[in-house]
mmCIF file of C-alpha atoms in Angstrom:
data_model
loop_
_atom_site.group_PDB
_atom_site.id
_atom_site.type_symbol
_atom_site.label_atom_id
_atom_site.label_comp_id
_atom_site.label_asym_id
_atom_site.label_seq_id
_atom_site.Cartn_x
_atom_site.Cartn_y
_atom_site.Cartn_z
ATOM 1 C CA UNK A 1 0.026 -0.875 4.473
ATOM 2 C CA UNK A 2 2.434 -4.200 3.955
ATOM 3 C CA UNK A 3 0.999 -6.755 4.791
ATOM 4 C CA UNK A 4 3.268 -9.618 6.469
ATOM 5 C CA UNK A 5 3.270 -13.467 5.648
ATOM 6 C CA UNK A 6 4.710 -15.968 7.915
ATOM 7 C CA UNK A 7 5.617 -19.659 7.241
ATOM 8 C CA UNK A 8 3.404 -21.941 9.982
ATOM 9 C CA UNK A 9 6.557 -23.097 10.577
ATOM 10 C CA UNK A 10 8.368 -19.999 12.242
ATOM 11 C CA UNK A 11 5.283 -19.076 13.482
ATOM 12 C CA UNK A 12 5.586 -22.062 15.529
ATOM 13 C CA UNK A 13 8.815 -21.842 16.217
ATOM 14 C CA UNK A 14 8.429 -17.719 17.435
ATOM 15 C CA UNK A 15 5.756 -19.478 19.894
ATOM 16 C CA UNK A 16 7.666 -22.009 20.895
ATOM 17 C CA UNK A 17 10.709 -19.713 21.802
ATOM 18 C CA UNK A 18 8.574 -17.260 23.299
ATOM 19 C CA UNK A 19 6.687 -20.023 25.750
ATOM 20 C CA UNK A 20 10.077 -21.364 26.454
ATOM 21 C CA UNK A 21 11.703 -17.716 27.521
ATOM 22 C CA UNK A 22 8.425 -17.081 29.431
ATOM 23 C CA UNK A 23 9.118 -20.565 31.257
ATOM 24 C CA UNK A 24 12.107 -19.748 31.979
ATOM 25 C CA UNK A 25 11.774 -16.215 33.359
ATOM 26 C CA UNK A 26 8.991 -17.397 35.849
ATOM 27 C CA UNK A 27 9.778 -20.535 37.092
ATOM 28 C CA UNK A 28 7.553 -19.815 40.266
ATOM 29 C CA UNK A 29 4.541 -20.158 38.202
ATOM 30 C CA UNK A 30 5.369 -23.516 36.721
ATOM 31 C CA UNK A 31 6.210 -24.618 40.331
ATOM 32 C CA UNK A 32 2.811 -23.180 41.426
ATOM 33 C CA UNK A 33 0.638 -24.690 38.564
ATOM 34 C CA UNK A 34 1.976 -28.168 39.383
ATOM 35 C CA UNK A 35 1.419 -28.038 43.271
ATOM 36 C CA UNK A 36 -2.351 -27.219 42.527
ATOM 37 C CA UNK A 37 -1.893 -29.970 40.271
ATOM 38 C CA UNK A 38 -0.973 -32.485 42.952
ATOM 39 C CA UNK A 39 -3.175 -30.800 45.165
ATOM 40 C CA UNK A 40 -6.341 -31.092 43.256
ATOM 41 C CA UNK A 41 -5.205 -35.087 42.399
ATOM 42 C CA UNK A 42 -4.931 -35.565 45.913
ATOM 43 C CA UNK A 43 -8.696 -33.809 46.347
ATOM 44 C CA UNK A 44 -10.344 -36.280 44.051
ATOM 45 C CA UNK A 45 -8.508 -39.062 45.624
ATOM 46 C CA UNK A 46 -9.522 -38.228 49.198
ATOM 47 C CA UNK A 47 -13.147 -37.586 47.694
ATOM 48 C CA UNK A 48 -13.000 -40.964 45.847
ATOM 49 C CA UNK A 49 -12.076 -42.600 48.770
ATOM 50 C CA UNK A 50 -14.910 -40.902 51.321
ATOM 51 C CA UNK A 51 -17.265 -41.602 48.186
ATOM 52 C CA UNK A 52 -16.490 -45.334 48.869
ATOM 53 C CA UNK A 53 -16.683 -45.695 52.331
ATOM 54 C CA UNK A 54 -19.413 -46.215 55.135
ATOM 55 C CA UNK A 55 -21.471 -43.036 56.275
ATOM 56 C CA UNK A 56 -21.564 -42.401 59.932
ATOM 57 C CA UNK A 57 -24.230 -40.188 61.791
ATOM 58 C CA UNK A 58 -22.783 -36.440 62.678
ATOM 59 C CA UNK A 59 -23.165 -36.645 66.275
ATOM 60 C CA UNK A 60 -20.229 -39.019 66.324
ATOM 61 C CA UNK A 61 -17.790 -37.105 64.132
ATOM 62 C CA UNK A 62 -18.515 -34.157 67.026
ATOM 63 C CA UNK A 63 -17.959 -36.846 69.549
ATOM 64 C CA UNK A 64 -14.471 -37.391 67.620
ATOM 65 C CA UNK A 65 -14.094 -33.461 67.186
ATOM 66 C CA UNK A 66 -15.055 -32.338 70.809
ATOM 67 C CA UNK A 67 -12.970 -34.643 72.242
#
């Protein structure tokens, strides 16, 4: 059996054209992977933020909730 040999170089390039078609082709998943992107920045933000501020006793976020 022959055995192939391939240059790192067009290797790379092969890769490179194939990620790019792929890209291309499904667009929806590039546009999905960057909204959980934003979504998971704006998570740890919103956690970083509750991390920093005062606790409050539960009864009064029901009080908030109920109302």
């Amino acid at each position: 059996m022959p055995e192939t040999v391939m240059s790192e170089q067009k290797l790379k390039a092969l890769l490179k054209a194939a990620v790019i078609e792929a890209l291309e082709e499904r667009r929806d998943l590039v546009r999905d992977v960057v909204d959980e992107a934003i979504e998971d920045m704006a998570m740890v933000r919103a956690i970083d933020e509750g991390a920093e501020s005062p606790t409050i006793d539960a009864s009064e976020v029901y009080k908030i909730l109920e109302a």
